[in-house]
Short mmCIF file of C-alpha atoms and ligand atoms in Angstrom, two decimals:
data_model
loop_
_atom_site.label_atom_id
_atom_site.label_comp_id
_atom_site.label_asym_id
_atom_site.label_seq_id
_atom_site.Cartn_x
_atom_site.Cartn_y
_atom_site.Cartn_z
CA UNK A 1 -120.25 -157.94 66.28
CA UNK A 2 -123.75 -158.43 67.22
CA UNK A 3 -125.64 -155.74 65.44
CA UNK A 4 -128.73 -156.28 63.07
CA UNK A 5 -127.93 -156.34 59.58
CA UNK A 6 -127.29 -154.74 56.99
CA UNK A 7 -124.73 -152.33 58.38
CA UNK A 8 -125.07 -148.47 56.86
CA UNK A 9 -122.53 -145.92 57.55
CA UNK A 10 -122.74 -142.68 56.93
CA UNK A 11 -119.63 -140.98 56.72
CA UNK A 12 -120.00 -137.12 56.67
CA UNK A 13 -116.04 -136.33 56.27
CA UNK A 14 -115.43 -132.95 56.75
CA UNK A 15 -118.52 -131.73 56.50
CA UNK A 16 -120.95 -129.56 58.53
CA UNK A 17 -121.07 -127.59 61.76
CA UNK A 18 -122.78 -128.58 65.03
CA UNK A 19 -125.84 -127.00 64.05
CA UNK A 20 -126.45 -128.97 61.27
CA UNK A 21 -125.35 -131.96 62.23
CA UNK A 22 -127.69 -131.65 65.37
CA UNK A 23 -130.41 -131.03 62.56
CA UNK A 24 -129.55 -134.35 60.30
CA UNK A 25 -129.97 -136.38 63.88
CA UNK A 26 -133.41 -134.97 64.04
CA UNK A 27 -134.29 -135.65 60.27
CA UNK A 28 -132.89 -139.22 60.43
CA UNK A 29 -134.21 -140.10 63.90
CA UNK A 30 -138.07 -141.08 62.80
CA UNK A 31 -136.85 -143.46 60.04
CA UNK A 32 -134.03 -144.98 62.01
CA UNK A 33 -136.15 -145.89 65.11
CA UNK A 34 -138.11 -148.33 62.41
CA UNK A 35 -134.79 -149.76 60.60
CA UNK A 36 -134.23 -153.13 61.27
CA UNK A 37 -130.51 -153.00 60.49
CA UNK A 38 -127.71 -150.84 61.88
CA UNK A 39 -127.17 -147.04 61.08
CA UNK A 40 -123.89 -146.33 62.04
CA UNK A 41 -122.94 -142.10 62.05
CA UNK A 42 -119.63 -140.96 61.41
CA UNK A 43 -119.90 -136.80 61.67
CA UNK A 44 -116.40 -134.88 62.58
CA UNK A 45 -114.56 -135.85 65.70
CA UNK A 46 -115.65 -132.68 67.56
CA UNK A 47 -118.98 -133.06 67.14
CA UNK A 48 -118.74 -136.93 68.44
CA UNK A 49 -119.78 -135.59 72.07
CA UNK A 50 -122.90 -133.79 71.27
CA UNK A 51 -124.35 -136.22 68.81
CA UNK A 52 -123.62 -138.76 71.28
CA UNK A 53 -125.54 -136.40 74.21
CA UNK A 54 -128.36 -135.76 71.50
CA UNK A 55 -128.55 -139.54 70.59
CA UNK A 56 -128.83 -141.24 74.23
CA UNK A 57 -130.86 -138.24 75.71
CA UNK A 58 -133.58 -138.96 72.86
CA UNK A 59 -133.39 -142.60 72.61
CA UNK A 60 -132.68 -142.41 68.64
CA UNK A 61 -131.56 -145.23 67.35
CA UNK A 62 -127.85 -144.22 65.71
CA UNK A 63 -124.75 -145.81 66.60
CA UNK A 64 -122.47 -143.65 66.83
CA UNK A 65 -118.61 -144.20 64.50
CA UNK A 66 -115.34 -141.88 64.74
CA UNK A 67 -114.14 -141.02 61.19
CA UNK A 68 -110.65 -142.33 62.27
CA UNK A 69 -108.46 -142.88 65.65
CA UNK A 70 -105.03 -141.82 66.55
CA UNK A 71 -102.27 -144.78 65.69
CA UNK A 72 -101.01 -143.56 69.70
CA UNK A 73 -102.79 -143.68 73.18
CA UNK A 74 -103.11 -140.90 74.94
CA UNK A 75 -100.65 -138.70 75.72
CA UNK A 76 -97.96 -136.06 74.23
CA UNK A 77 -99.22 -136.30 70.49
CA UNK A 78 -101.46 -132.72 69.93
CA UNK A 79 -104.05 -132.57 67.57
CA UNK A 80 -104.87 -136.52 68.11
CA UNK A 81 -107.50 -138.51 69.59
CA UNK A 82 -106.89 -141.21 70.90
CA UNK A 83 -108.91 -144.75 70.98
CA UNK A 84 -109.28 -145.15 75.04
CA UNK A 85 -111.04 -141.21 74.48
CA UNK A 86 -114.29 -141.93 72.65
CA UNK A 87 -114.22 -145.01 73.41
CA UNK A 88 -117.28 -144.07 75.80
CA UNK A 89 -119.40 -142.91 73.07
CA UNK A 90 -118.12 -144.97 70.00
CA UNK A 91 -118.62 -147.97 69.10
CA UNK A 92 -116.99 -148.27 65.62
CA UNK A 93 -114.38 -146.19 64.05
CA UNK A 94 -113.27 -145.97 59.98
CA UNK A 95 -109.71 -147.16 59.64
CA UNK A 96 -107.45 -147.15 56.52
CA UNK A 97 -110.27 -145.09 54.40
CA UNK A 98 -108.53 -144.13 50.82
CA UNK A 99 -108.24 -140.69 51.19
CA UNK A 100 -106.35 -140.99 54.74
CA UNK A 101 -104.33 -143.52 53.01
CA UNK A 102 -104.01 -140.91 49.84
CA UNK A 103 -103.57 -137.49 51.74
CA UNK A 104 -102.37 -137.79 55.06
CA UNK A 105 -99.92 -141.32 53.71
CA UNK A 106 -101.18 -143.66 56.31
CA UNK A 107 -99.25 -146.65 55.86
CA UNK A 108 -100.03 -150.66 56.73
CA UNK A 109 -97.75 -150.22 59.93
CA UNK A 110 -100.00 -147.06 60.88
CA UNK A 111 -103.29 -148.75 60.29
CA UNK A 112 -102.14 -151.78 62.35
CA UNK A 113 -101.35 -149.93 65.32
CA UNK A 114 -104.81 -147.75 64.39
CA UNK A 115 -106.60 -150.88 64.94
CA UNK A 116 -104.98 -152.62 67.53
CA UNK A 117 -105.73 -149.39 69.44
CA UNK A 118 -109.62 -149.29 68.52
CA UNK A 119 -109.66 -152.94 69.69
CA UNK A 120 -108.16 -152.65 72.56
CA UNK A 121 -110.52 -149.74 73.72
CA UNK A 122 -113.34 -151.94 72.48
CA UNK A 123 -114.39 -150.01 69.51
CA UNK A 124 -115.19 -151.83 66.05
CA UNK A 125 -112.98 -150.99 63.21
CA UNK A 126 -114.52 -150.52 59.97
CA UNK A 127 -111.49 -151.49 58.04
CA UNK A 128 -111.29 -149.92 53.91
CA UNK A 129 -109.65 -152.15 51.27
CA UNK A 130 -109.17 -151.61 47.86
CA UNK A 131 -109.30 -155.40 46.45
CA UNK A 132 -108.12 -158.61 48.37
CA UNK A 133 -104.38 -157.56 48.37
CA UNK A 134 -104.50 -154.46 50.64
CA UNK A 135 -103.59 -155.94 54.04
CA UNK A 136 -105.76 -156.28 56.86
CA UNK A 137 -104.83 -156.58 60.37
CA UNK A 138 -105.55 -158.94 62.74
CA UNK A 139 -108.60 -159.29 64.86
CA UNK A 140 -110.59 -156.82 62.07
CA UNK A 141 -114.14 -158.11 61.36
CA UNK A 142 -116.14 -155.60 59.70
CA UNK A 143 -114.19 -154.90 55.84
CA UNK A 144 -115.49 -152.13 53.47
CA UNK A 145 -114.31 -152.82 50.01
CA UNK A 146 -114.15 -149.71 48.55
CA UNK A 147 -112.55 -149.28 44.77
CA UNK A 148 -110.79 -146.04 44.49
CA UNK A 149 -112.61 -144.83 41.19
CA UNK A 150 -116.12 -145.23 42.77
CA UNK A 151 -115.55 -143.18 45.33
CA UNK A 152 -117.13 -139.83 44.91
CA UNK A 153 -117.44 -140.06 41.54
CA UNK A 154 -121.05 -141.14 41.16
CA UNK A 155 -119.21 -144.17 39.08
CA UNK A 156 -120.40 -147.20 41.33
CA UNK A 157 -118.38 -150.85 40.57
CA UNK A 158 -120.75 -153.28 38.92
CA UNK A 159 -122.69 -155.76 41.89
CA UNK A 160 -121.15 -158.34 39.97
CA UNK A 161 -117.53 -156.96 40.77
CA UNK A 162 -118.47 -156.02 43.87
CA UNK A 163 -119.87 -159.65 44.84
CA UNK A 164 -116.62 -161.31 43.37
CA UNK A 165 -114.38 -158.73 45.69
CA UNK A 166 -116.52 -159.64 48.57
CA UNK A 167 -115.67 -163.36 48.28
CA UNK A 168 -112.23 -163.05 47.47
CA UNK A 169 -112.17 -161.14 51.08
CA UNK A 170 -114.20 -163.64 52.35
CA UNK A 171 -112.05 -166.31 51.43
CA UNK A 172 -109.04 -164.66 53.94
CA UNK A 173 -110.80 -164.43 56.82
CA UNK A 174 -114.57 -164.40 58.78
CA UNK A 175 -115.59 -160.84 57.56
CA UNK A 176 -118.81 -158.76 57.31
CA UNK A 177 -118.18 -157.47 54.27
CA UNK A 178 -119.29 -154.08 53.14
CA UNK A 179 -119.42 -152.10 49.99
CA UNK A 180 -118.51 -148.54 49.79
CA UNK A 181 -118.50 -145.81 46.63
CA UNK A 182 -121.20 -144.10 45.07
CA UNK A 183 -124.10 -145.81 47.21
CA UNK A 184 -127.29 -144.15 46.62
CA UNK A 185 -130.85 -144.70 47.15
CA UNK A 186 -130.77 -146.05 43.34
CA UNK A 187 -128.37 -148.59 43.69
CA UNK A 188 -128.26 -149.75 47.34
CA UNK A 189 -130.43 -152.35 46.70
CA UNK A 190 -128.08 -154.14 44.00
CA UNK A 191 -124.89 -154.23 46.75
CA UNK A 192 -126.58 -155.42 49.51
CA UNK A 193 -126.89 -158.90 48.63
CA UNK A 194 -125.78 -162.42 49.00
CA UNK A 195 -121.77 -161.94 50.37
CA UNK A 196 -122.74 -158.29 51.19
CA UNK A 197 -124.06 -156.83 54.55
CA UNK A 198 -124.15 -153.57 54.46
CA UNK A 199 -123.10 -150.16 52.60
CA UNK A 200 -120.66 -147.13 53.48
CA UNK A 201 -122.53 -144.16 51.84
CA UNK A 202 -119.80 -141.45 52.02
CA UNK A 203 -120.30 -137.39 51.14
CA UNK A 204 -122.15 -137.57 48.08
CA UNK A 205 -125.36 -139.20 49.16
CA UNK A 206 -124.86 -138.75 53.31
CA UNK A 207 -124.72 -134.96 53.48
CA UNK A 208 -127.75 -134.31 52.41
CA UNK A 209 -130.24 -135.91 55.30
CA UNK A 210 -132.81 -136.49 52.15
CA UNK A 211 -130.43 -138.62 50.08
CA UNK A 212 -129.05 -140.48 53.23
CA UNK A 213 -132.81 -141.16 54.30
CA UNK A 214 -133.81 -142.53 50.53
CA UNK A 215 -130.74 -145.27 51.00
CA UNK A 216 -132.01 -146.60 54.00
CA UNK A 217 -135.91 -146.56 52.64
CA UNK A 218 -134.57 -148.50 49.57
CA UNK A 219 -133.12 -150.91 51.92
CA UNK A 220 -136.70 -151.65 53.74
P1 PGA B 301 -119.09 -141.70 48.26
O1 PGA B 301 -117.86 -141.99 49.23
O2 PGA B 301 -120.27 -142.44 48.81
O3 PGA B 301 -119.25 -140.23 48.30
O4 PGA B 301 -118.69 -142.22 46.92
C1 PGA B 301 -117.63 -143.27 49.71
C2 PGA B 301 -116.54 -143.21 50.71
O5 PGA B 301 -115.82 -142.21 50.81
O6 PGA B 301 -116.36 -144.18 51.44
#
């Protein structure tokens, strides 16, 4: 993984059409062309293409991230997408996020193959934890620790828990650790720190273009 530090994903979830997803591209772009770390977009899987178009045609500097990636390669399984697919205009995907794990009961075995997939089409995984016992696959590098009560609650874990997770995490394996739930332009600043490299900002503060845009001036 060789892209400047700190790491920010924003993960839009279900959220917006084309329209306005083209139109939070265009109110990022000025302030990511002068971040010196990585902005990493996660906006629906149908929109992937365009932002993708919208992103190389301009030159703005967004990496581009699925929101997850089919546990099968292509073929017979409708309604998927698989890995070898995006893998033209991804570079990182979110695997194993808590609410996959929670609503559509994505199990370890799932996210293995979910990963060994992304890998083997040479996207990143961005792989979601909930403390140092939920498994994590083999070859992952980039770990999100994300506590199940901070997310989307606007009820953050304290840095100090935070910092303690990331070096429990750290002590399994060589991992750029990041910290997701509740991020906002308030608290960035206290997460991304010593043992942590980056943030996953997820609905609450990502939606809104404004919000997203006060994270990553907080982080310069
Ligand atoms: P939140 O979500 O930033 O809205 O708390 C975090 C996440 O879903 O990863």
């Amino acid at each position: 993984m060789n892209n400047p530090l700190p790491l920010v994903v924003a993960n839009l979830k279900a959220n917006k059409t084309w329209d306005e997803i083209s139109s939070w591209i265009d109110d990022v772009a000025n302030l990511a062309q002068n971040f010196s770390g990585t902005i990493i977009f996660c906006p629906s899987s149908p929109f992937l293409a365009a932002s993708y178009q919208k992103i190389s045609q301009n030159g703005i500097n967004l990496k581009l991230g699925s929101q997850d990636i089919s546990r099968f390669e292509q073929g017979a399984y409708t309604g998927e997408v698989a890995a070898s697919q995006i893998a033209d205009i991804c570079q990182f995907t979110i695997i194993g996020h808590s609410e996959r794990r929670h609503n559509l009961k994505e199990d370890d075995e799932t996210l293995r193959k979910k990963v060994e997939n992304a890998k083997n089409a040479k996207i990143e995984p961005i792989f979601c934890v909930q403390n140092e016992n939920t498994p994590i696959p083999q070859k992952v590098e980039i770990v999100a620790y994300e506590p199940i009560f901070a997310i989307g609650t606007g009820n953050p874990d304290t840095p100090e828990n935070v910092q303690a997770n990331a070096q429990r995490l750290m002590a399994k394996g060589d991992y750029t650790i990041l910290y997701g739930g509740s991020v906002s332009a308030g608290n960035v600043k206290s997460f991304v720190k010593d043992s942590i490299q980056g943030v996953l900002v997820g609905a609450t503060n990502s939606v809104d273009p404004q919000k997203f845009i006060n994270i990553i001036l907080s982080l310069k």
